[in-house]
Structure formats: C-alpha cells, structure tokens
DNA sequence: TTTTAATCGGACAAATATATCCGAATAAAA
DNA sequence: TTTTATTCGGATATATTTGTCCGATTAAAA
C-alpha cells in the first residue's frame, strides 16, 4: 500500500508530534530508535517532510525535529502520504492501465474507485493528533 | 496496490478467459500484444499461473494458454492475486510493523482492517467470468 | 575560540522488482 | 523425418527502492 519510506514517515511524524506535545525536540537517532527504522534512510525521509512543511528542524547542538501544535491538530495522514508517495495511491489504475477512466475503464475500475475513495477519506480524516493521543494512552505502538 | 506482475497476470487471465469462451487458445505473443505487456516477462507470469492451476498450457505448434469453463466461472481475482503477490495485501500492517494486531495495534490498525476487508471481499466476489463479460460487451478495456 | 552534537546533502551500495536473452523441450504440420 | 511454432527454464540485465557512508554545515556548550 505505502512505500517503506512512507511507513517510516508516518511513524516518525507521530513520534515527533508526541514529543512536541511535551515540549521536546526529537533527534534523528532518538526517532529511529523509537520507531525501529534505519537511521540514515530515516534522515532522508525527515528531510522530505521538512521540505513539505509538515515538520520543522533545527541544526546544531540541542537541535532536532519538532512539530507546531497547530499542525499536529490540522495535518492528516493523507498529507504525509502525498509528500512521500505522491497521489498515485488514489489515481493509479488497479490493473496498471495508463488511461483508465470512467469513460474507458479497466474491468475493475468501478470497484476500485470505491475502495480508493474510502481510503482517501480515511487518510484525510485521520489526524496526527488523534494518532499521537492513542500512542500517549498506550493503546497503540510504533514498533515491533 | 498490486505488483506490476500481478497487474499483467489479471489482464492476461481475463484475455485468456475471453478467448477460451470462444474455444480458442491464446499464444504468449498474442496475449502480450492484447494486454500491452513485455513478452518475456509475461511468459514468467503465465508459468506461475499455470503452476497455481488457474490457467492451462500446451506446448508445440497450435499450443498456447487456455482456461476451463468451470474455472472461468468459479475463479475470482483474489485467487490470481494470491498466486502472484501472496496474501500480504490483506495482512501487511499499514505502517509496516511486523507484529501489528488487534492486541498490539499500530495507530491506523482499526481503519486499515476495515479497508482491507472491503478490498478482500471485493476481490473474492469479482469473478473472471464477470470481467470477461464486460470485456466482450466492449464496456471495459485491457490496454491503454 | 574550540569542541561537541546535531541536521543536510551528495555519492555510493545492496536488495528487490521488472525485463530480456537464448537454448531446451514439445508437438503439430510439412 | 524434418521443419516450424509454441511453452519452459535458467542466466543475465536494467530499473527502482531501500539503505549506507561521510564530509559539510550549523549552533550551542565548554
């Protein structure tokens, strides 16, 4: 469904949000440890999230990654996904046809439109905040 | 969603079914041309489908691929998908956790279970026969 | 001012998925 | 029997994704 990079991105963002809610910055090694991801690869992904304006970073000693409280509330998983994987998850034809559409559909088009729309609305309505909360309450996990 | 191999597999199977309904065998080059796929790669995929018992093949002149009528009616897209991509599409955690489950869920677990179940039931209830029919009636396409 | 601890950026490496090549095996047609 | 047209199987090649290395940059602490 998502690329590995995108999976790491979502897990990292939830962790960063959770730390930010406590007024803390998260360092790269800290993040990688908490979400169980390869450090250098995670670094690249965090840079993409910074460029997309989803998280912020500061360099130097005491530096690290953090998220504004307003963004924790307003940003959805969908925005992380489109920053890392683009919108192919919503647009790519189920059978790989380049010009598949309602006018010239592949044999699974109608059914896939339905599933993709359900996925889209799920991702768009799931906020970082909600996921950080379930993590805080010990109801969900970011590794294992 | 599906691997490219799986996309080709589904398209090829629909075409083979359609030809079989007319009492014809489909050759590899014919199939690749009709579904617009790389010939040698498609060959490997068709071999997997033969081993999985979804399609049949005969060698030699006048040889080719075909499908029994009973299987055209009974087989679903789900069976092609599991022959090529396995069941990871139903089981893989949305955030890539190895041990994600209802007991120790990732933050999107509940929502993803729902989407995956919808996908599963869609794939299981979509028969090769139904897709071959829409193709026959000119309502759907296998290339472009 | 120097050291230290952090992110950034570019090049490189490994693993996986996608795709190609070609000879062997098969079976019908010539 | 030979030729022809097909699938099968193994080795190889290419592209993409995933992952690593390391020096440059930054900024706080010593």
mmCIF file of C-alpha atoms (C1' of nucleotides) in Angstrom:
data_model
loop_
_atom_site.group_PDB
_atom_site.id
_atom_site.type_symbol
_atom_site.label_atom_id
_atom_site.label_comp_id
_atom_site.label_asym_id
_atom_site.label_seq_id
_atom_site.Cartn_x
_atom_site.Cartn_y
_atom_site.Cartn_z
ATOM 1 C CA UNK A 1 0.000 0.000 0.000
ATOM 2 C CA UNK A 2 2.536 2.594 1.158
ATOM 3 C CA UNK A 3 6.237 2.546 0.316
ATOM 4 C CA UNK A 4 8.580 1.668 3.179
ATOM 5 C CA UNK A 5 9.723 5.286 3.155
ATOM 6 C CA UNK A 6 6.140 6.393 3.693
ATOM 7 C CA UNK A 7 5.584 3.928 6.527
ATOM 8 C CA UNK A 8 8.648 5.318 8.294
ATOM 9 C CA UNK A 9 7.457 8.860 7.591
ATOM 10 C CA UNK A 10 4.099 8.301 9.265
ATOM 11 C CA UNK A 11 5.596 6.544 12.281
ATOM 12 C CA UNK A 12 8.272 9.233 12.652
ATOM 13 C CA UNK A 13 5.750 12.041 12.410
ATOM 14 C CA UNK A 14 3.565 10.511 15.101
ATOM 15 C CA UNK A 15 6.552 10.177 17.392
ATOM 16 C CA UNK A 16 7.743 13.719 16.700
ATOM 17 C CA UNK A 17 4.229 15.039 17.358
ATOM 18 C CA UNK A 18 4.073 13.154 20.623
ATOM 19 C CA UNK A 19 7.403 14.619 21.760
ATOM 20 C CA UNK A 20 6.428 18.099 20.618
ATOM 21 C CA UNK A 21 3.270 17.898 22.713
ATOM 22 C CA UNK A 22 5.595 17.508 25.693
ATOM 23 C CA UNK A 23 7.676 20.476 24.552
ATOM 24 C CA UNK A 24 10.584 18.266 23.438
ATOM 25 C CA UNK A 25 12.574 18.047 20.255
ATOM 26 C CA UNK A 26 13.295 14.637 18.812
ATOM 27 C CA UNK A 27 16.727 13.822 17.436
ATOM 28 C CA UNK A 28 17.247 11.595 14.427
ATOM 29 C CA UNK A 29 18.805 8.751 16.426
ATOM 30 C CA UNK A 30 16.075 9.001 19.022
ATOM 31 C CA UNK A 31 13.377 8.809 16.370
ATOM 32 C CA UNK A 32 14.998 5.882 14.561
ATOM 33 C CA UNK A 33 15.301 4.034 17.827
ATOM 34 C CA UNK A 34 11.700 4.656 18.842
ATOM 35 C CA UNK A 35 10.201 3.632 15.524
ATOM 36 C CA UNK A 36 12.805 0.952 14.752
ATOM 37 C CA UNK A 37 13.990 2.280 11.411
ATOM 38 C CA UNK A 38 17.393 2.604 9.674
ATOM 39 C CA UNK A 39 18.972 5.883 10.778
ATOM 40 C CA UNK A 40 20.442 7.219 7.531
ATOM 41 C CA UNK A 41 17.386 6.304 5.493
ATOM 42 C CA UNK A 42 15.116 7.916 8.053
ATOM 43 C CA UNK A 43 17.242 11.052 7.786
ATOM 44 C CA UNK A 44 16.406 11.376 4.089
ATOM 45 C CA UNK A 45 12.731 10.926 4.760
ATOM 46 C CA UNK A 46 12.659 13.516 7.537
ATOM 47 C CA UNK A 47 14.308 15.983 5.171
ATOM 48 C CA UNK A 48 11.448 15.430 2.734
ATOM 49 C CA UNK A 49 8.922 16.080 5.479
ATOM 50 C CA UNK A 50 10.758 19.270 6.426
ATOM 51 C CA UNK A 51 10.684 20.451 2.797
ATOM 52 C CA UNK A 52 6.978 19.644 2.645
ATOM 53 C CA UNK A 53 6.426 21.852 5.681
ATOM 54 C CA UNK A 54 4.961 19.062 7.782
ATOM 55 C CA UNK A 55 7.694 19.065 10.417
ATOM 56 C CA UNK A 56 10.440 21.543 11.350
ATOM 57 C CA UNK A 57 14.089 21.026 12.141
ATOM 58 C CA UNK A 58 16.936 22.978 13.732
ATOM 59 C CA UNK A 59 20.616 22.165 13.395
ATOM 60 C CA UNK A 60 23.437 22.170 15.890
ATOM 61 C CA UNK A 61 23.681 21.041 19.442
ATOM 62 C CA UNK A 62 20.233 20.788 21.092
ATOM 63 C CA UNK A 63 18.817 20.680 17.551
ATOM 64 C CA UNK A 64 16.303 18.156 16.303
ATOM 65 C CA UNK A 65 12.854 17.769 14.793
ATOM 66 C CA UNK A 66 9.569 19.120 16.044
ATOM 67 C CA UNK A 67 6.045 19.992 15.003
ATOM 68 C CA UNK A 68 3.921 23.041 15.721
ATOM 69 C CA UNK A 69 0.894 22.363 17.838
ATOM 70 C CA UNK A 70 -1.422 23.799 15.203
ATOM 71 C CA UNK A 71 -0.101 21.355 12.611
ATOM 72 C CA UNK A 72 -0.415 18.408 14.948
ATOM 73 C CA UNK A 73 -4.113 19.253 15.093
ATOM 74 C CA UNK A 74 -4.659 20.129 11.462
ATOM 75 C CA UNK A 75 -2.436 17.773 9.473
ATOM 76 C CA UNK A 76 -3.753 14.388 8.363
ATOM 77 C CA UNK A 77 -2.030 11.163 7.360
ATOM 78 C CA UNK A 78 -3.031 11.981 3.791
ATOM 79 C CA UNK A 79 -0.633 14.927 3.754
ATOM 80 C CA UNK A 80 2.288 12.766 4.854
ATOM 81 C CA UNK A 81 1.424 10.184 2.220
ATOM 82 C CA UNK A 82 1.227 12.701 -0.597
ATOM 83 C CA UNK A 83 4.526 14.289 0.499
ATOM 84 C CA UNK A 84 6.325 10.939 0.270
ATOM 85 C CA UNK A 85 4.409 8.723 -2.178
ATOM 86 C CA UNK A 86 2.527 11.339 -4.185
ATOM 87 C CA UNK A 87 -1.060 10.757 -5.182
ATOM 88 C CA UNK A 88 -0.596 7.529 -7.148
ATOM 89 C CA UNK A 89 -2.353 5.653 -4.370
ATOM 90 C CA UNK A 90 -5.564 7.432 -5.365
ATOM 91 C CA UNK A 91 -5.026 7.637 -9.102
ATOM 92 C CA UNK A 92 -3.137 4.530 -10.213
ATOM 93 C CA UNK A 93 -5.309 2.076 -12.158
ATOM 94 C CA UNK A 94 -5.782 -1.232 -10.347
ATOM 95 C CA UNK A 95 -4.673 -3.132 -13.443
ATOM 96 C CA UNK A 96 -1.935 -0.673 -14.423
ATOM 97 C CA UNK A 97 -3.624 0.947 -17.442
ATOM 98 C CA UNK A 98 -2.291 4.420 -18.197
ATOM 99 C CA UNK A 99 -5.520 5.902 -19.463
ATOM 100 C CA UNK A 100 -8.044 4.094 -17.306
ATOM 101 C CA UNK A 101 -11.060 6.282 -16.515
ATOM 102 C CA UNK A 102 -14.815 6.209 -16.214
ATOM 103 C CA UNK A 103 -15.007 6.689 -19.987
ATOM 104 C CA UNK A 104 -12.547 3.866 -20.816
ATOM 105 C CA UNK A 105 -12.371 1.748 -17.684
ATOM 106 C CA UNK A 106 -10.420 -1.396 -16.910
ATOM 107 C CA UNK A 107 -12.530 -4.347 -15.737
ATOM 108 C CA UNK A 108 -12.111 -3.485 -12.046
ATOM 109 C CA UNK A 109 -12.360 0.287 -12.358
ATOM 110 C CA UNK A 110 -15.722 0.894 -10.668
ATOM 111 C CA UNK A 111 -14.924 -1.270 -7.678
ATOM 112 C CA UNK A 112 -11.502 0.245 -7.235
ATOM 113 C CA UNK A 113 -12.798 3.797 -7.366
ATOM 114 C CA UNK A 114 -14.970 2.902 -4.409
ATOM 115 C CA UNK A 115 -12.120 1.375 -2.396
ATOM 116 C CA UNK A 116 -9.750 4.212 -3.182
ATOM 117 C CA UNK A 117 -12.318 6.798 -2.159
ATOM 118 C CA UNK A 118 -12.832 5.025 1.136
ATOM 119 C CA UNK A 119 -9.065 5.008 1.608
ATOM 120 C CA UNK A 120 -8.787 8.661 0.703
ATOM 121 C CA UNK A 121 -11.448 9.767 3.162
ATOM 122 C CA UNK A 122 -9.917 7.614 5.881
ATOM 123 C CA UNK A 123 -6.479 9.125 5.367
ATOM 124 C CA UNK A 124 -7.847 12.648 5.132
ATOM 125 C CA UNK A 125 -9.869 12.409 8.326
ATOM 126 C CA UNK A 126 -7.179 10.723 10.413
ATOM 127 C CA UNK A 127 -5.210 13.488 12.134
ATOM 128 C CA UNK A 128 -1.685 13.314 13.535
ATOM 129 C CA UNK A 129 -3.199 14.477 16.793
ATOM 130 C CA UNK A 130 -5.566 11.515 17.036
ATOM 131 C CA UNK A 131 -2.739 9.060 16.433
ATOM 132 C CA UNK A 132 -0.445 10.810 18.918
ATOM 133 C CA UNK A 133 -3.217 10.535 21.512
ATOM 134 C CA UNK A 134 -3.703 6.797 21.077
ATOM 135 C CA UNK A 135 0.061 6.418 21.374
ATOM 136 C CA UNK A 136 0.143 8.512 24.554
ATOM 137 C CA UNK A 137 -2.614 6.424 26.088
ATOM 138 C CA UNK A 138 -0.697 3.224 25.426
ATOM 139 C CA UNK A 139 -3.397 1.983 23.063
ATOM 140 C CA UNK A 140 -1.138 1.803 20.004
ATOM 141 C CA UNK A 141 2.523 1.206 19.138
ATOM 142 C CA UNK A 142 5.155 2.448 16.687
ATOM 143 C CA UNK A 143 7.441 -0.574 16.647
ATOM 144 C CA UNK A 144 7.536 -4.406 16.749
ATOM 145 C CA UNK B 1 -1.639 -1.896 -4.645
ATOM 146 C CA UNK B 2 -0.691 -4.865 -6.841
ATOM 147 C CA UNK B 3 2.780 -5.551 -8.230
ATOM 148 C CA UNK B 4 3.226 -4.968 -11.949
ATOM 149 C CA UNK B 5 3.492 -8.751 -12.353
ATOM 150 C CA UNK B 6 0.088 -9.114 -10.725
ATOM 151 C CA UNK B 7 -1.491 -6.435 -12.909
ATOM 152 C CA UNK B 8 -0.263 -8.283 -16.003
ATOM 153 C CA UNK B 9 -1.494 -11.568 -14.525
ATOM 154 C CA UNK B 10 -5.036 -10.297 -14.070
ATOM 155 C CA UNK B 11 -5.185 -8.689 -17.510
ATOM 156 C CA UNK B 12 -3.735 -11.816 -19.138
ATOM 157 C CA UNK B 13 -6.178 -14.094 -17.356
ATOM 158 C CA UNK B 14 -9.152 -12.044 -18.458
ATOM 159 C CA UNK B 15 -7.940 -12.160 -22.055
ATOM 160 C CA UNK B 16 -7.272 -15.903 -21.916
ATOM 161 C CA UNK B 17 -10.728 -16.478 -20.422
ATOM 162 C CA UNK B 18 -12.323 -14.409 -23.160
ATOM 163 C CA UNK B 19 -10.539 -16.441 -25.859
ATOM 164 C CA UNK B 20 -11.350 -19.717 -24.140
ATOM 165 C CA UNK B 21 -15.033 -18.814 -24.135
ATOM 166 C CA UNK B 22 -14.746 -18.706 -27.921
ATOM 167 C CA UNK B 23 -12.979 -22.066 -27.954
ATOM 168 C CA UNK B 24 -9.602 -20.532 -28.808
ATOM 169 C CA UNK B 25 -6.173 -20.861 -27.280
ATOM 170 C CA UNK B 26 -4.143 -17.741 -26.710
ATOM 171 C CA UNK B 27 -0.438 -17.681 -27.543
ATOM 172 C CA UNK B 28 2.081 -15.752 -25.469
ATOM 173 C CA UNK B 29 2.756 -13.148 -28.155
ATOM 174 C CA UNK B 30 -0.953 -12.740 -28.788
ATOM 175 C CA UNK B 31 -1.612 -12.170 -25.086
ATOM 176 C CA UNK B 32 1.260 -9.711 -24.670
ATOM 177 C CA UNK B 33 0.033 -7.773 -27.662
ATOM 178 C CA UNK B 34 -3.570 -7.650 -26.471
ATOM 179 C CA UNK B 35 -2.746 -6.536 -22.945
ATOM 180 C CA UNK B 36 0.302 -4.435 -23.922
ATOM 181 C CA UNK B 37 2.881 -6.157 -21.742
ATOM 182 C CA UNK B 38 6.540 -7.218 -22.183
ATOM 183 C CA UNK B 39 6.577 -10.675 -23.796
ATOM 184 C CA UNK B 40 9.337 -12.447 -21.838
ATOM 185 C CA UNK B 41 8.183 -11.086 -18.500
ATOM 186 C CA UNK B 42 4.616 -12.093 -19.256
ATOM 187 C CA UNK B 43 5.881 -15.581 -20.030
ATOM 188 C CA UNK B 44 7.227 -15.946 -16.480
ATOM 189 C CA UNK B 45 3.961 -14.755 -15.005
ATOM 190 C CA UNK B 46 1.868 -17.133 -17.110
ATOM 191 C CA UNK B 47 4.053 -20.001 -15.911
ATOM 192 C CA UNK B 48 3.215 -19.053 -12.334
ATOM 193 C CA UNK B 49 -0.480 -19.045 -13.144
ATOM 194 C CA UNK B 50 -0.146 -22.487 -14.750
ATOM 195 C CA UNK B 51 1.602 -23.827 -11.633
ATOM 196 C CA UNK B 52 -1.147 -22.329 -9.490
ATOM 197 C CA UNK B 53 -3.712 -24.225 -11.564
ATOM 198 C CA UNK B 54 -5.537 -21.088 -12.669
ATOM 199 C CA UNK B 55 -4.788 -21.479 -16.378
ATOM 200 C CA UNK B 56 -3.557 -24.372 -18.505
ATOM 201 C CA UNK B 57 -0.970 -24.520 -21.243
ATOM 202 C CA UNK B 58 0.073 -26.873 -24.031
ATOM 203 C CA UNK B 59 3.385 -26.795 -25.872
ATOM 204 C CA UNK B 60 4.252 -27.184 -29.516
ATOM 205 C CA UNK B 61 2.651 -25.915 -32.650
ATOM 206 C CA UNK B 62 -1.011 -24.936 -32.082
ATOM 207 C CA UNK B 63 -0.128 -24.781 -28.395
ATOM 208 C CA UNK B 64 -0.969 -21.912 -26.094
ATOM 209 C CA UNK B 65 -2.833 -20.944 -22.953
ATOM 210 C CA UNK B 66 -6.451 -21.562 -22.059
ATOM 211 C CA UNK B 67 -8.881 -21.809 -19.181
ATOM 212 C CA UNK B 68 -11.546 -24.354 -18.388
ATOM 213 C CA UNK B 69 -15.060 -23.003 -18.492
ATOM 214 C CA UNK B 70 -15.739 -24.116 -14.941
ATOM 215 C CA UNK B 71 -12.764 -22.104 -13.683
ATOM 216 C CA UNK B 72 -13.758 -19.025 -15.632
ATOM 217 C CA UNK B 73 -16.991 -19.139 -13.649
ATOM 218 C CA UNK B 74 -15.574 -20.088 -10.269
ATOM 219 C CA UNK B 75 -12.220 -18.316 -10.016
ATOM 220 C CA UNK B 76 -12.035 -14.817 -8.577
ATOM 221 C CA UNK B 77 -9.470 -12.035 -8.904
ATOM 222 C CA UNK B 78 -8.433 -12.849 -5.346
ATOM 223 C CA UNK B 79 -7.024 -16.192 -6.468
ATOM 224 C CA UNK B 80 -4.873 -14.582 -9.137
ATOM 225 C CA UNK B 81 -3.621 -12.022 -6.647
ATOM 226 C CA UNK B 82 -2.670 -14.601 -4.049
ATOM 227 C CA UNK B 83 -0.920 -16.731 -6.697
ATOM 228 C CA UNK B 84 1.292 -13.796 -7.708
ATOM 229 C CA UNK B 85 1.529 -11.400 -4.757
ATOM 230 C CA UNK B 86 0.643 -13.719 -1.889
ATOM 231 C CA UNK B 87 -1.618 -12.528 0.891
ATOM 232 C CA UNK B 88 0.479 -9.565 2.060
ATOM 233 C CA UNK B 89 -2.135 -7.244 0.637
ATOM 234 C CA UNK B 90 -4.513 -8.447 3.366
ATOM 235 C CA UNK B 91 -2.025 -8.985 6.181
ATOM 236 C CA UNK B 92 0.695 -6.356 5.824
ATOM 237 C CA UNK B 93 0.487 -3.661 8.524
ATOM 238 C CA UNK B 94 -0.289 -0.211 7.091
ATOM 239 C CA UNK B 95 2.701 1.250 8.930
ATOM 240 C CA UNK B 96 4.990 -1.727 8.360
ATOM 241 C CA UNK B 97 5.020 -3.192 11.886
ATOM 242 C CA UNK B 98 5.850 -6.888 11.955
ATOM 243 C CA UNK B 99 3.648 -7.799 14.875
ATOM 244 C CA UNK B 100 0.750 -5.433 14.403
ATOM 245 C CA UNK B 101 -2.537 -6.962 15.567
ATOM 246 C CA UNK B 102 -5.721 -6.157 17.416
ATOM 247 C CA UNK B 103 -3.858 -6.821 20.648
ATOM 248 C CA UNK B 104 -0.891 -4.558 19.823
ATOM 249 C CA UNK B 105 -2.079 -2.341 17.003
ATOM 250 C CA UNK B 106 -0.330 0.413 15.101
ATOM 251 C CA UNK B 107 -2.127 3.776 15.137
ATOM 252 C CA UNK B 108 -4.025 3.090 11.905
ATOM 253 C CA UNK B 109 -4.756 -0.583 12.517
ATOM 254 C CA UNK B 110 -8.538 -0.445 13.035
ATOM 255 C CA UNK B 111 -9.147 1.717 9.993
ATOM 256 C CA UNK B 112 -6.921 -0.409 7.806
ATOM 257 C CA UNK B 113 -8.564 -3.638 8.834
ATOM 258 C CA UNK B 114 -11.792 -2.177 7.550
ATOM 259 C CA UNK B 115 -10.326 -1.094 4.214
ATOM 260 C CA UNK B 116 -8.505 -4.380 3.701
ATOM 261 C CA UNK B 117 -11.640 -6.362 4.436
ATOM 262 C CA UNK B 118 -13.558 -4.338 1.889
ATOM 263 C CA UNK B 119 -10.777 -4.997 -0.594
ATOM 264 C CA UNK B 120 -10.739 -8.683 0.220
ATOM 265 C CA UNK B 121 -14.478 -9.124 -0.256
ATOM 266 C CA UNK B 122 -14.342 -7.146 -3.492
ATOM 267 C CA UNK B 123 -11.556 -9.318 -4.900
ATOM 268 C CA UNK B 124 -13.200 -12.521 -3.737
ATOM 269 C CA UNK B 125 -16.570 -11.716 -5.268
ATOM 270 C CA UNK B 126 -15.242 -10.460 -8.593
ATOM 271 C CA UNK B 127 -15.148 -13.444 -10.941
ATOM 272 C CA UNK B 128 -13.046 -13.862 -14.061
ATOM 273 C CA UNK B 129 -16.301 -14.545 -15.848
ATOM 274 C CA UNK B 130 -17.793 -11.178 -14.907
ATOM 275 C CA UNK B 131 -14.711 -9.357 -16.148
ATOM 276 C CA UNK B 132 -14.586 -11.355 -19.370
ATOM 277 C CA UNK B 133 -18.222 -10.412 -19.995
ATOM 278 C CA UNK B 134 -17.670 -6.688 -19.603
ATOM 279 C CA UNK B 135 -14.722 -7.018 -21.972
ATOM 280 C CA UNK B 136 -16.817 -8.906 -24.519
ATOM 281 C CA UNK B 137 -19.508 -6.255 -24.378
ATOM 282 C CA UNK B 138 -16.984 -3.514 -25.093
ATOM 283 C CA UNK B 139 -17.622 -1.910 -21.718
ATOM 284 C CA UNK B 140 -14.073 -2.323 -20.452
ATOM 285 C CA UNK B 141 -10.512 -2.486 -21.809
ATOM 286 C CA UNK B 142 -7.254 -4.344 -21.160
ATOM 287 C CA UNK B 143 -4.806 -1.826 -22.612
ATOM 288 C CA UNK B 144 -4.022 1.910 -22.967
ATOM 289 C "C1'" DT C 1 37.697 30.163 20.372
ATOM 290 C "C1'" DT C 2 37.399 25.289 20.307
ATOM 291 C "C1'" DT C 3 34.796 21.321 20.945
ATOM 292 C "C1'" DT C 4 30.692 18.838 20.600
ATOM 293 C "C1'" DA C 5 26.288 17.318 18.939
ATOM 294 C "C1'" DA C 6 23.095 17.846 15.806
ATOM 295 C "C1'" DT C 7 20.938 18.218 10.620
ATOM 296 C "C1'" DC C 8 21.990 18.492 5.492
ATOM 297 C "C1'" DG C 9 23.465 16.839 1.027
ATOM 298 C "C1'" DG C 10 25.811 14.110 -2.283
ATOM 299 C "C1'" DA C 11 27.773 9.815 -3.677
ATOM 300 C "C1'" DC C 12 27.650 5.144 -3.248
ATOM 301 C "C1'" DA C 13 25.897 0.162 -2.133
ATOM 302 C "C1'" DA C 14 22.572 -3.516 -1.627
ATOM 303 C "C1'" DA C 15 18.222 -5.608 -2.332
ATOM 304 C "C1'" DT C 16 14.189 -6.238 -4.896
ATOM 305 C "C1'" DA C 17 11.224 -5.879 -8.880
ATOM 306 C "C1'" DT C 18 10.967 -5.640 -13.646
ATOM 307 C "C1'" DA C 19 12.512 -7.109 -18.018
ATOM 308 C "C1'" DT C 20 15.465 -9.611 -21.607
ATOM 309 C "C1'" DC C 21 18.011 -13.417 -23.925
ATOM 310 C "C1'" DC C 22 18.551 -17.828 -25.510
ATOM 311 C "C1'" DG C 23 18.696 -22.688 -25.751
ATOM 312 C "C1'" DA C 24 15.857 -26.961 -24.477
ATOM 313 C "C1'" DA C 25 11.677 -29.412 -24.792
ATOM 314 C "C1'" DT C 26 7.429 -30.326 -27.062
ATOM 315 C "C1'" DA C 27 4.092 -31.370 -30.565
ATOM 316 C "C1'" DA C 28 1.787 -30.466 -34.819
ATOM 317 C "C1'" DA C 29 2.428 -29.663 -39.780
ATOM 318 C "C1'" DA C 30 5.016 -30.197 -43.954
ATOM 319 C "C1'" DT D 1 11.742 -37.351 -40.887
ATOM 320 C "C1'" DT D 2 12.401 -32.509 -40.914
ATOM 321 C "C1'" DT D 3 10.640 -28.112 -40.174
ATOM 322 C "C1'" DT D 4 8.008 -24.916 -37.685
ATOM 323 C "C1'" DA D 5 5.677 -22.817 -33.890
ATOM 324 C "C1'" DT D 6 4.958 -22.987 -29.468
ATOM 325 C "C1'" DT D 7 5.925 -23.177 -23.973
ATOM 326 C "C1'" DC D 8 9.596 -23.938 -20.320
ATOM 327 C "C1'" DG D 9 13.644 -22.837 -17.547
ATOM 328 C "C1'" DG D 10 17.929 -20.787 -16.365
ATOM 329 C "C1'" DA D 11 21.043 -16.985 -16.645
ATOM 330 C "C1'" DT D 12 21.558 -12.346 -17.193
ATOM 331 C "C1'" DA D 13 20.437 -7.254 -17.497
ATOM 332 C "C1'" DT D 14 18.109 -2.986 -16.071
ATOM 333 C "C1'" DA D 15 15.397 0.000 -13.045
ATOM 334 C "C1'" DT D 16 13.688 1.230 -8.733
ATOM 335 C "C1'" DT D 17 13.568 1.180 -3.914
ATOM 336 C "C1'" DT D 18 15.848 0.793 0.175
ATOM 337 C "C1'" DG D 19 19.770 1.585 2.818
ATOM 338 C "C1'" DT D 20 24.802 3.324 3.981
ATOM 339 C "C1'" DC D 21 28.853 6.429 4.277
ATOM 340 C "C1'" DC D 22 30.958 10.515 5.044
ATOM 341 C "C1'" DG D 23 32.120 15.222 4.847
ATOM 342 C "C1'" DA D 24 29.909 19.988 5.148
ATOM 343 C "C1'" DT D 25 27.178 22.993 7.779
ATOM 344 C "C1'" DT D 26 25.181 24.747 11.876
ATOM 345 C "C1'" DA D 27 24.712 26.306 16.612
ATOM 346 C "C1'" DA D 28 25.081 25.583 21.457
ATOM 347 C "C1'" DA D 29 28.242 24.352 25.205
ATOM 348 C "C1'" DA D 30 32.782 24.130 27.181
#
